Tab-separated table of C-alpha atoms and ligand atoms in Angstrom:
chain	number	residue	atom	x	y	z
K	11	UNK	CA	0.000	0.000	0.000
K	12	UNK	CA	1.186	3.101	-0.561
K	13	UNK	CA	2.080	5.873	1.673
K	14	UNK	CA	0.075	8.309	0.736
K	15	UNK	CA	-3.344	8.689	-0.420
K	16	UNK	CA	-4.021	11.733	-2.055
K	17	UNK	CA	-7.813	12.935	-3.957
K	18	UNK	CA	-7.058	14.893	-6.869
K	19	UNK	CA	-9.922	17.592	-8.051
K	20	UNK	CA	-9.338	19.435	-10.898
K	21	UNK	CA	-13.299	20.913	-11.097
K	22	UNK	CA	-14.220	23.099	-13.464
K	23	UNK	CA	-12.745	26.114	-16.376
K	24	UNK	CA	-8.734	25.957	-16.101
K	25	UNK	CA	-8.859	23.484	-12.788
K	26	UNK	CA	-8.728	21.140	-15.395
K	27	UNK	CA	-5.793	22.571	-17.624
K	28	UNK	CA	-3.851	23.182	-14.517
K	29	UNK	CA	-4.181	19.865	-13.123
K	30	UNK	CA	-2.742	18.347	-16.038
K	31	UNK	CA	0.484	20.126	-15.274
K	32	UNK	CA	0.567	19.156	-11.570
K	33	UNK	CA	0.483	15.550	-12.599
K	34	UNK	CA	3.387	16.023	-14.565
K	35	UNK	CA	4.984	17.367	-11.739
K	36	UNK	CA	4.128	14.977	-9.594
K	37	UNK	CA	4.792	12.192	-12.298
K	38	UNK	CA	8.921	13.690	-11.837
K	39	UNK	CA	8.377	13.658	-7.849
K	40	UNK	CA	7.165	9.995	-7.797
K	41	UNK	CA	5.811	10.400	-4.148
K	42	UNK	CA	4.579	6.932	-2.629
K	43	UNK	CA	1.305	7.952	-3.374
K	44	UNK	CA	-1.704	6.840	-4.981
K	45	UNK	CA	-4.187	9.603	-6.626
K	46	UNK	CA	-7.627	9.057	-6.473
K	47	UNK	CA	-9.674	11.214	-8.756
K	48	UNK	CA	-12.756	12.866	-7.432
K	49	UNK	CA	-15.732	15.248	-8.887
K	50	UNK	CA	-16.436	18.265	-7.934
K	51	UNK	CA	-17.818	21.593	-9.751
K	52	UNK	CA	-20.554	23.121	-11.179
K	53	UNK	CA	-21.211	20.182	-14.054
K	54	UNK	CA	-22.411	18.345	-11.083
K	55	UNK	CA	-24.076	21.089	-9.375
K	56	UNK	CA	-26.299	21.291	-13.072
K	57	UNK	CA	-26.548	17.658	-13.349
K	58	UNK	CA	-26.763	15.964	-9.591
K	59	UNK	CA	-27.873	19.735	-8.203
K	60	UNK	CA	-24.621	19.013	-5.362
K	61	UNK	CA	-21.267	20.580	-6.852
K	62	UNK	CA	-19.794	18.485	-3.536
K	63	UNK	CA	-21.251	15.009	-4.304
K	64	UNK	CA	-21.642	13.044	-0.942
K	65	UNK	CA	-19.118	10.048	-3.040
K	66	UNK	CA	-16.483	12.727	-3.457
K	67	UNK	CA	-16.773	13.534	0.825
K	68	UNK	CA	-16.905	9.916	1.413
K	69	UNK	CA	-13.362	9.784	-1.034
K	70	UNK	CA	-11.660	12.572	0.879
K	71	UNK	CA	-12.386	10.522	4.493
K	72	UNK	CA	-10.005	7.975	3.225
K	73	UNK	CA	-7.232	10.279	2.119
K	74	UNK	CA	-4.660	12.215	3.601
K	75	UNK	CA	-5.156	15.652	2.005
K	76	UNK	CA	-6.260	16.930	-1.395
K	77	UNK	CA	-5.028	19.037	-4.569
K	78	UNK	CA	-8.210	20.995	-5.508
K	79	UNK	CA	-7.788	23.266	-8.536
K	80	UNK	CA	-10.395	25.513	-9.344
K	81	UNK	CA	-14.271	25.672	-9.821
K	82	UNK	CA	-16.932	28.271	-11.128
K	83	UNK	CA	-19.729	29.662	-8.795
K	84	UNK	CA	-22.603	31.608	-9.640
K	85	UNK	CA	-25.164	33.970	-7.881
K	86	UNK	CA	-28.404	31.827	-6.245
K	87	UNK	CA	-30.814	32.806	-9.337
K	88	UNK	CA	-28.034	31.554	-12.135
K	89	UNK	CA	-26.952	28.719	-10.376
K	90	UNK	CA	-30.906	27.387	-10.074
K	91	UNK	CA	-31.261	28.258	-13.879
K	92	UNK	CA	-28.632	25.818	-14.697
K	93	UNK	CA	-30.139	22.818	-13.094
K	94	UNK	CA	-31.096	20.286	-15.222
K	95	UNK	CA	-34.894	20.399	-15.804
K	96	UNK	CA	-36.326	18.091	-13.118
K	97	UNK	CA	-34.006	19.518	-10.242
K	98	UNK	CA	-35.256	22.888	-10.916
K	99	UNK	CA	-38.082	24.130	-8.249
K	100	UNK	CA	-36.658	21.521	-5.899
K	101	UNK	CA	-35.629	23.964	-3.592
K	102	UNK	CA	-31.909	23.165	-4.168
K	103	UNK	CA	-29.468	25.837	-3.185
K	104	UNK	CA	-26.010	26.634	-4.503
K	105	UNK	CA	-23.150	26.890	-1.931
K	106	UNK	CA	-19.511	26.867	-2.708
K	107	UNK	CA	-18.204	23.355	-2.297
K	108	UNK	CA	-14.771	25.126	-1.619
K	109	UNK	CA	-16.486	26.648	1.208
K	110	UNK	CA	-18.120	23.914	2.191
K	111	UNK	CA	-15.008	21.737	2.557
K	112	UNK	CA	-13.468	23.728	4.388
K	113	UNK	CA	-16.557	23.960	6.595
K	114	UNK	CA	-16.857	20.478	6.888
K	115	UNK	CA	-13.442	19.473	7.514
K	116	UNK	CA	-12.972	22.042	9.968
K	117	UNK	CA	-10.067	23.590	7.680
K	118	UNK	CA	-9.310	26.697	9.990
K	119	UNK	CA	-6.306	27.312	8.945
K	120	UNK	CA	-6.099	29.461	5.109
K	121	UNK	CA	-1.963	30.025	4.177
K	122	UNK	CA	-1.320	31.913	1.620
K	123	UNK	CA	2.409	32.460	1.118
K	124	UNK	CA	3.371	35.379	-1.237
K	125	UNK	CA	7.263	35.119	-2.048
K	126	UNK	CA	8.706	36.894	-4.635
K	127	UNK	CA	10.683	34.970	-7.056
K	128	UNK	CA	13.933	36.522	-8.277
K	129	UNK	CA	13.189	37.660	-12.343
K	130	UNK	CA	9.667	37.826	-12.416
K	131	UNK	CA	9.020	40.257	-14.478
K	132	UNK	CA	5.452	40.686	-12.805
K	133	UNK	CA	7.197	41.051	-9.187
K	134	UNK	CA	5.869	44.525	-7.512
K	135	UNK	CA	9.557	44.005	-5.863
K	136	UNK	CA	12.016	41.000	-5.781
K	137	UNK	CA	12.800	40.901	-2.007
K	138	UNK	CA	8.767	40.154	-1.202
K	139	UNK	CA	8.115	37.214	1.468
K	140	UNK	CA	4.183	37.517	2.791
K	141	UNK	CA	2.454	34.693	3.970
K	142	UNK	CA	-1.270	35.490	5.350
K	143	UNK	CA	-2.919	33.323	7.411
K	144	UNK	CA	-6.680	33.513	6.670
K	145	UNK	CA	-9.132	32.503	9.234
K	146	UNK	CA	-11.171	30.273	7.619
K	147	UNK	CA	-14.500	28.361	8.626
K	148	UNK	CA	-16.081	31.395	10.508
K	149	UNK	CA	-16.415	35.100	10.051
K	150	UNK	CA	-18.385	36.759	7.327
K	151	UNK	CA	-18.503	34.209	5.089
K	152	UNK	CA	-19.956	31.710	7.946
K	153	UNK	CA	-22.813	31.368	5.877
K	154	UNK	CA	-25.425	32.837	8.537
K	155	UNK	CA	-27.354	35.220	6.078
K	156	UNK	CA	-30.724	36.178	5.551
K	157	UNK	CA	-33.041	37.791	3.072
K	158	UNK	CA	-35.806	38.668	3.585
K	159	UNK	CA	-34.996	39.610	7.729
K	160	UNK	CA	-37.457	37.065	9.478
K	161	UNK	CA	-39.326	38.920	11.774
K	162	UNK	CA	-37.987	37.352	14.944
K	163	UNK	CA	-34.578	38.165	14.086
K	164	UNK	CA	-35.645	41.666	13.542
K	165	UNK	CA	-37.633	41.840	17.035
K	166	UNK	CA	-33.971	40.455	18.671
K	167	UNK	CA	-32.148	42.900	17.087
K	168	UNK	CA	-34.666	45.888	17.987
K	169	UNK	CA	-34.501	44.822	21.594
K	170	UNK	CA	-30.744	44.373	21.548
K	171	UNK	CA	-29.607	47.100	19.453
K	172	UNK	CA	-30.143	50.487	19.700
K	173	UNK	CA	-28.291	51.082	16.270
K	174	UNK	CA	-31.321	49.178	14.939
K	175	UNK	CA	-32.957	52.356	14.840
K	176	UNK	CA	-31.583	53.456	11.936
K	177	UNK	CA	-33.107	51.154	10.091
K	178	UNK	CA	-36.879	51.585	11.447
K	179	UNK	CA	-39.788	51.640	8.787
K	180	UNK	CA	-37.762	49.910	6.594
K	181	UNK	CA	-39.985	46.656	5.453
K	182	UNK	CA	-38.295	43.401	6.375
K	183	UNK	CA	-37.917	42.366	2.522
K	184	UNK	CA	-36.360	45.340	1.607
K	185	UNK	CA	-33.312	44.180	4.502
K	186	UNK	CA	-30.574	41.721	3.941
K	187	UNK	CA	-28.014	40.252	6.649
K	188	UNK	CA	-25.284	38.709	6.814
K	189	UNK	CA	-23.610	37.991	9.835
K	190	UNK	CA	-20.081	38.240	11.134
K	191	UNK	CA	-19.910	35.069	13.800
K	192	UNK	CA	-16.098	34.337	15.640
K	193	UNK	CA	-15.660	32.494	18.225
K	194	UNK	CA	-12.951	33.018	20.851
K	195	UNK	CA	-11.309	29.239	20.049
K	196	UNK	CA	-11.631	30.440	16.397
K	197	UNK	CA	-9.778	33.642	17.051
K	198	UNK	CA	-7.194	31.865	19.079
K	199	UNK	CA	-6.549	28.701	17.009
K	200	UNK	CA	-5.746	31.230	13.830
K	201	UNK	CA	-3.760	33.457	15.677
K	202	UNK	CA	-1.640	30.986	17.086
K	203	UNK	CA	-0.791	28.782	13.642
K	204	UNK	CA	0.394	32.489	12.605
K	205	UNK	CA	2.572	32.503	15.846
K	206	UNK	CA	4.120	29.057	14.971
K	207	UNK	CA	4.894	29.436	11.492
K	208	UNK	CA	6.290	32.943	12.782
K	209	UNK	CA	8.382	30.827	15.291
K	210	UNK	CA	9.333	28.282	12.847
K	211	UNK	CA	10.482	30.232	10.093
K	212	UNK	CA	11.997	33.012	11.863
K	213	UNK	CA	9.850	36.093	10.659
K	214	UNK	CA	10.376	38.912	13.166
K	215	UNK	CA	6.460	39.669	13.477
K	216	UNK	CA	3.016	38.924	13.234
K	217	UNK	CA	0.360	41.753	11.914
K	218	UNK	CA	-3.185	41.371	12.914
K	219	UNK	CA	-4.888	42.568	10.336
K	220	UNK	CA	-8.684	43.430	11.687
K	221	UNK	CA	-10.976	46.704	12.615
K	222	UNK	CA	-11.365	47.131	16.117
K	223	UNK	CA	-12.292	50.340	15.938
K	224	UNK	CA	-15.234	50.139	14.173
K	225	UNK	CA	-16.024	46.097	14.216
K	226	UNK	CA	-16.161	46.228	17.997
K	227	UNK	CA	-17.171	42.981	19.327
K	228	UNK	CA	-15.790	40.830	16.477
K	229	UNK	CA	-12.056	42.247	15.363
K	230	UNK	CA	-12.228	43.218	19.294
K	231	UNK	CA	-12.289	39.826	20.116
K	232	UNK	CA	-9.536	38.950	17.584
K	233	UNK	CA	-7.265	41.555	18.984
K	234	UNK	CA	-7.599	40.828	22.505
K	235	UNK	CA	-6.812	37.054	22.132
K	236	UNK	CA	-3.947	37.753	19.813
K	237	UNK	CA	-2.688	40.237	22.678
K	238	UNK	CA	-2.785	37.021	25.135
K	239	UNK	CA	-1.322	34.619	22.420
K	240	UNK	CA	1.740	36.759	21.726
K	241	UNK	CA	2.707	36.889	25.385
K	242	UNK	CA	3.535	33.212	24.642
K	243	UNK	CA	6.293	34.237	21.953
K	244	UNK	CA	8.178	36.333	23.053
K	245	UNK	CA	10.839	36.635	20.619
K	246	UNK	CA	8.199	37.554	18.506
K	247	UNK	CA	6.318	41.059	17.877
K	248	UNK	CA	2.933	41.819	17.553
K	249	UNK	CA	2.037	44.708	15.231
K	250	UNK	CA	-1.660	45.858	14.812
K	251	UNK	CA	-3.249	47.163	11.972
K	252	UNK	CA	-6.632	48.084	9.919
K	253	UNK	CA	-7.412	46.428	7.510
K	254	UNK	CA	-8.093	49.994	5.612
K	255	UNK	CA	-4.473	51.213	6.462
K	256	UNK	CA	-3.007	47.918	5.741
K	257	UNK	CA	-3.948	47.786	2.161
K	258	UNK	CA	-2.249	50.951	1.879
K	259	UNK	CA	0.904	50.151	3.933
K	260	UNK	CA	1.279	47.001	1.573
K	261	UNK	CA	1.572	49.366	-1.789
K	262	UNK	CA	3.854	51.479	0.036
K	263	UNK	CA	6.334	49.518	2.235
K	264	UNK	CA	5.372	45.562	1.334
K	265	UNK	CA	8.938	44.778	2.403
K	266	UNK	CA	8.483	45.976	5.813
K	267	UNK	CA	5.471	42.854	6.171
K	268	UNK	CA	6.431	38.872	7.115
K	269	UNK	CA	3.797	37.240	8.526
K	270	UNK	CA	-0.172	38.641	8.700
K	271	UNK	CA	-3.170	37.402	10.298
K	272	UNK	CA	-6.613	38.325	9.701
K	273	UNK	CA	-10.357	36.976	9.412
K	274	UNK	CA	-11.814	35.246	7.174
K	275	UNK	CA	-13.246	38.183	4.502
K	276	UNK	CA	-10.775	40.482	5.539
K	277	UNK	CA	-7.707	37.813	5.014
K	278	UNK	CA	-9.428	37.202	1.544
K	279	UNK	CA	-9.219	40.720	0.378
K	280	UNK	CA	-5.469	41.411	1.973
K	281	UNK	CA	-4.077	38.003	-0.070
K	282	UNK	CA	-5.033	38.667	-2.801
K	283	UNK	CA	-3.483	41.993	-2.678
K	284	UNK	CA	-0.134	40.334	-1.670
K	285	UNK	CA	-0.508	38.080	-4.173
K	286	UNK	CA	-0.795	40.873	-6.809
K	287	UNK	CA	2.604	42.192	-5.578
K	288	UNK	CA	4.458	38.873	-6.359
K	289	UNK	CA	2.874	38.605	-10.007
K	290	UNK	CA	-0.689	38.175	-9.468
K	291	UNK	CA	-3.447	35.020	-9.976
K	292	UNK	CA	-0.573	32.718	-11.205
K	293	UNK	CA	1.677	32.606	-8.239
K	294	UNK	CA	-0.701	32.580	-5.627
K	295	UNK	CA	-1.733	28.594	-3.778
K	296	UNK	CA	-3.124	28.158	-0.678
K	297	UNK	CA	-3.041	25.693	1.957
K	298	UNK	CA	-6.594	24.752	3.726
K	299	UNK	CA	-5.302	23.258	6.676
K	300	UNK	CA	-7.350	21.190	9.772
K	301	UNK	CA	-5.616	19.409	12.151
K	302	UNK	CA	-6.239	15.700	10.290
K	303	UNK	CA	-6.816	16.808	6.330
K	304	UNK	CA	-6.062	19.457	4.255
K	305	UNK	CA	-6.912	20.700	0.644
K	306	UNK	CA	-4.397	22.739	-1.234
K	307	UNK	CA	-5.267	24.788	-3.967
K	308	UNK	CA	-4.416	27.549	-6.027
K	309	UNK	CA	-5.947	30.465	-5.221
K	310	UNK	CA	-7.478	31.579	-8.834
K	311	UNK	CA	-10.820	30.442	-9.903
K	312	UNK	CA	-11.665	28.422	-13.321
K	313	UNK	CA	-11.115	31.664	-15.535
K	314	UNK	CA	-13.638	30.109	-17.824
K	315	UNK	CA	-12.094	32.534	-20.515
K	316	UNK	CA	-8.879	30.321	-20.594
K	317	UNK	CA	-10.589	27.169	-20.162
K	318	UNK	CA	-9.229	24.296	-22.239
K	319	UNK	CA	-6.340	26.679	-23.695
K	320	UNK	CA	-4.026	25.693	-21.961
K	321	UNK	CA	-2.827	29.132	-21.750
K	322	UNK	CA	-2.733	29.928	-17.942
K	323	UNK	CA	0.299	29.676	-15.814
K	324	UNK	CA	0.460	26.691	-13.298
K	325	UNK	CA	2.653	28.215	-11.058
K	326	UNK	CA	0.323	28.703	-8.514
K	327	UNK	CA	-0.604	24.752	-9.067
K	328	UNK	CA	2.613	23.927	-8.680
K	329	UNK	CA	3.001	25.636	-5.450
K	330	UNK	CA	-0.106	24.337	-4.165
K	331	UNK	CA	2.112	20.841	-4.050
K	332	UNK	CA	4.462	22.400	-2.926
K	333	UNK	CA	2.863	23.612	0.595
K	334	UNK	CA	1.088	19.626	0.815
K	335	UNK	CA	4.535	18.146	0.610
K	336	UNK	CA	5.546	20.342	3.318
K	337	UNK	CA	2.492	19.575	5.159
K	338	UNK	CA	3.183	15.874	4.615
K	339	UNK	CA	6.402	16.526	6.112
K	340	UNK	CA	8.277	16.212	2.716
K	341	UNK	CA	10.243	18.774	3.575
K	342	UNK	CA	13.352	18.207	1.095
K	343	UNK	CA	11.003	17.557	-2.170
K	344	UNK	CA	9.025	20.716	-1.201
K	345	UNK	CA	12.091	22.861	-1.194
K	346	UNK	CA	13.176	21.010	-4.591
K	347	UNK	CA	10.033	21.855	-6.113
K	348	UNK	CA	10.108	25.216	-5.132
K	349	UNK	CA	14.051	25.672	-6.017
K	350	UNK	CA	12.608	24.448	-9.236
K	351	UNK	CA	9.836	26.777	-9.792
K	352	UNK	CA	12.156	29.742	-9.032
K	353	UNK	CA	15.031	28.865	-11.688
K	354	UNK	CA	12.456	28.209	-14.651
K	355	UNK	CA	11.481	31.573	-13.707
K	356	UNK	CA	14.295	33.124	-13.274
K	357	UNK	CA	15.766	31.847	-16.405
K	358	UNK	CA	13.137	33.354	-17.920
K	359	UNK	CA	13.183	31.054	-21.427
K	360	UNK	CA	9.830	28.977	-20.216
K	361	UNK	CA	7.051	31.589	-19.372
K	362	UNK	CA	3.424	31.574	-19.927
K	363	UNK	CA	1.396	34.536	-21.101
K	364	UNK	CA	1.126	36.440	-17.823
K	365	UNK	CA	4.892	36.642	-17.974
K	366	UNK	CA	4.926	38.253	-21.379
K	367	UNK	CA	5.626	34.623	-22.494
K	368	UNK	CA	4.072	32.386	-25.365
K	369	UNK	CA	4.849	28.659	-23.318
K	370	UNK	CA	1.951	26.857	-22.483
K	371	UNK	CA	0.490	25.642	-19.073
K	372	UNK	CA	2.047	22.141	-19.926
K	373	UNK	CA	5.541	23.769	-21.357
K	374	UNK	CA	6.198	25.318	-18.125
K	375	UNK	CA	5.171	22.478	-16.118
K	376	UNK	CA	7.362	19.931	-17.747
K	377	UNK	CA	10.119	22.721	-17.290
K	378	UNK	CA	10.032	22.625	-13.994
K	379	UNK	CA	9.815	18.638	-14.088
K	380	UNK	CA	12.803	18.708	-15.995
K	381	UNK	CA	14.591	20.919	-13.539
K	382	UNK	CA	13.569	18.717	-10.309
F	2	NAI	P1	-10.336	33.890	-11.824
F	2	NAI	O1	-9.284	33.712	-10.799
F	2	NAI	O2	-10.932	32.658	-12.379
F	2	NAI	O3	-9.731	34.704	-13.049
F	2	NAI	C1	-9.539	36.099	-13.075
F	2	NAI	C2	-8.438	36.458	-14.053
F	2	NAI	O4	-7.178	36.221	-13.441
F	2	NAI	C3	-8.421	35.616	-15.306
F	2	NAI	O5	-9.269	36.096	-16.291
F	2	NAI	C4	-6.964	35.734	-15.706
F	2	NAI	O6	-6.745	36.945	-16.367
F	2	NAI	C5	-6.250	35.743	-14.372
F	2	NAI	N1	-5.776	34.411	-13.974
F	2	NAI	C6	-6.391	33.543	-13.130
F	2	NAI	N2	-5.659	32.437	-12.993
F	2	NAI	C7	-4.561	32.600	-13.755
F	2	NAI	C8	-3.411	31.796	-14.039
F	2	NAI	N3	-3.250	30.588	-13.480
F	2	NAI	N4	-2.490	32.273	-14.890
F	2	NAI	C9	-2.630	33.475	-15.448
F	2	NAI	N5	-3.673	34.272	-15.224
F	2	NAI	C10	-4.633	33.849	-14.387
F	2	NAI	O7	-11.469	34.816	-11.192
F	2	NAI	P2	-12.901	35.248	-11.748
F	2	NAI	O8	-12.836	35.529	-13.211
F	2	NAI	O9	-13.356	36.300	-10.834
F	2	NAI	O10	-13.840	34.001	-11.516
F	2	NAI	C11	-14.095	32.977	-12.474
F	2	NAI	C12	-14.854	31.850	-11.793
F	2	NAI	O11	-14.013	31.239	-10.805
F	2	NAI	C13	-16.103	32.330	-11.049
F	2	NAI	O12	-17.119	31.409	-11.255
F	2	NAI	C14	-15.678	32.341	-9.607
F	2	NAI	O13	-16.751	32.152	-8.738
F	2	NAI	C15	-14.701	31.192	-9.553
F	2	NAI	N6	-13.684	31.266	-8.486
F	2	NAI	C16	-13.314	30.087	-7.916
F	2	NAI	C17	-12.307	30.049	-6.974
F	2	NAI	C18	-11.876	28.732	-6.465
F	2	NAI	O14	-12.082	27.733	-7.122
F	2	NAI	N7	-11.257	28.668	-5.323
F	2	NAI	C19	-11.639	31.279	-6.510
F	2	NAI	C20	-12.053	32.454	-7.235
F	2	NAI	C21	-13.055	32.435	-8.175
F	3	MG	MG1	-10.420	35.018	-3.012
């Protein structure tokens, strides 16, 4: 039996052209692993009406962790349209089986490291190393919404809120909500994975990236945990800022950053803006991490424009392996791979469009296979 068993989801768009350059990747690595592949993305959404069939769960229960690669998701209204005829008026709602996995795997942990590789002509600066850890099951995107506001959740908010006033004579349809739930163990548990890594890596600080100010109760809570937490490390510094002012500090002085740690929407947002400032979409993968299984992923969606092209670049793919062989404690392959990744880019002959290239996704994959 092999080591390893792995679930491999390449979904929908360019999850599927980008998958087919991780497996030559991971062809060259020759892991003891076995791949099992499993569905997920919106062609079963349309045809079973559950882009997260209960078979592909049931799959990832008897593997270690998971390459994911990208899938499409549409607004409620679209996403019922697209149901094949006798699901439609069942009822069924869309929800992000991205978001769902991690929700159901308790995957608290989102890492998103943003390193700048030397030559990238894309690189906002060379001497970038980010890596945001994105609270990731609760938050704002916790699911807890509602439209039109039921009429007991109004009454609970009246009587609890005098802010609620602001909102009087406005009919209940004409309200939507969506709430912002964290928990003091969720606060803690992403605070302190920041802390380690911090610890582990030797990065200097950790920036809490939240709100207080105006997000009392919530990015309150966040900050005074983190406060606690840090008195645990203290080699370590603890530098707070808003999310506002952080967006801006990252154009200006990205260099100054290491490691950040924010909830989930906010973390979102602030990634993505790192990743932008080490060449966008392409070289940005993410590790959904729980503390028995894992999905890793790049961090782009199926850019159904490029679908099927095989056009995109599959760095961020690549990477995405390389944070699950670190997780699988493959330490030396991971830093191979990534050694890898850097020189094809450095050398600059192998590049994709994004890069001002004309390689394709596979080109550049078996580039880096042939530098491993
Ligand atoms: P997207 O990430 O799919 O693409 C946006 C643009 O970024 C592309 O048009 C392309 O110019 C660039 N890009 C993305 N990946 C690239 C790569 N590997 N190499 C070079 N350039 C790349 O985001 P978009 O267009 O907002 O969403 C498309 C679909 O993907 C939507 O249905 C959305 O819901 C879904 N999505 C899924 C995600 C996931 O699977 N985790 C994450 C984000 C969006
Ligand atoms: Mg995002």
């Amino acid at each position: 039996m092999a080591k390893y068993r792995i679930a491999l989801m390449p979904g929908d768009g360019i999850g599927k052209d980008v998958m087919d350059a991780a497996q030559i990747v991971l062809e060259k690595i020759a892991l003891d692993a076995e791949y099992i592949p499993a569905d997920i993305g919106w062609e079963f959404w349309c045809k079973e009406g559950d882009a997260l069939p209960q078979r592909t769960v049931e799959t990832l229960k008897t593997c270690n962790c998971a390459l994911f690669a990208a899938i499409t998701s549409k607004p409620k209204e679209e996403a019922e349209a697209e149901l094949v005829p006798e699901l439609q008026g069942k009822g069924l709602v869309y929800r992000s089986p991205i978001v769902r996995l991690r929700q159901m795997f308790d995957l608290y942990v989102n890492l998103r490291p943003c390193k700048a590789f030397k030559g990238n002509p894309l690189n906002f600066r060379d001497d970038l190393d980010l890596v945001v850890f994105r609270e990731n099951t609760q938050g704002l995107y916790a699911g807890v919404e509602f439209h039109p506001l039921p009429e007991e959740v109004r009454g609970v908010l009246e009587a609890h809120s005098p802010r609620m006033s602001a909102f009087e004579g406005v009919p209940s349809d004409e309200i939507a909500l969506s709430c912002r739930i964290f928990t003091r163990e969720g606060c803690r548990r992403i605070v302190r994975a920041a802390f380690e890594y911090a610890k582990k890596f030797g990065y200097p600080t950790v920036t809490l990236v939240e709100k207080p100010n105006v997000i009392r109760e919530t990015s309150g809570m966040m900050v005074r945990e983190a406060r606690k937490i840090a008195e645990e490390y203290p080699g370590i510094e603890l530098w707070e800022t808003n999310v506002d002012a952080m967006a801006m500090w990252l154009v200006k002085n990205p260099q100054d950053y290491g490691v950040l740690v924010s909830s989930n929407m906010f973390g979102d947002i602030v990634s993505d803006l790192c990743a932008q400032l080490v060449g966008g979409l392409g070289f940005a993968a993410a590790g959904n991490i729980g503390d028995e299984f894992a999905v890793f992923e790049p961090t782009h969606g199926s850019a159904p424009k490029y679908a099927g092209l095989y056009k995109v670049n599959p760095t961020a793919m690549l990477l995405a392996i390389k944070l699950m062989l670190d997780w699988l404690g493959e330490t030396e392959t991971a830093q191979s791979l990534e050694q890898a990744i850097a020189a094809v880019i450095e050398e600059g002959r192998v590049r994709t469009y994004d890069m001002g290239g004309d390689a394709s996704t596979l080109d550049m994959a078996r580039a880096v296979a042939d530098r491993l």
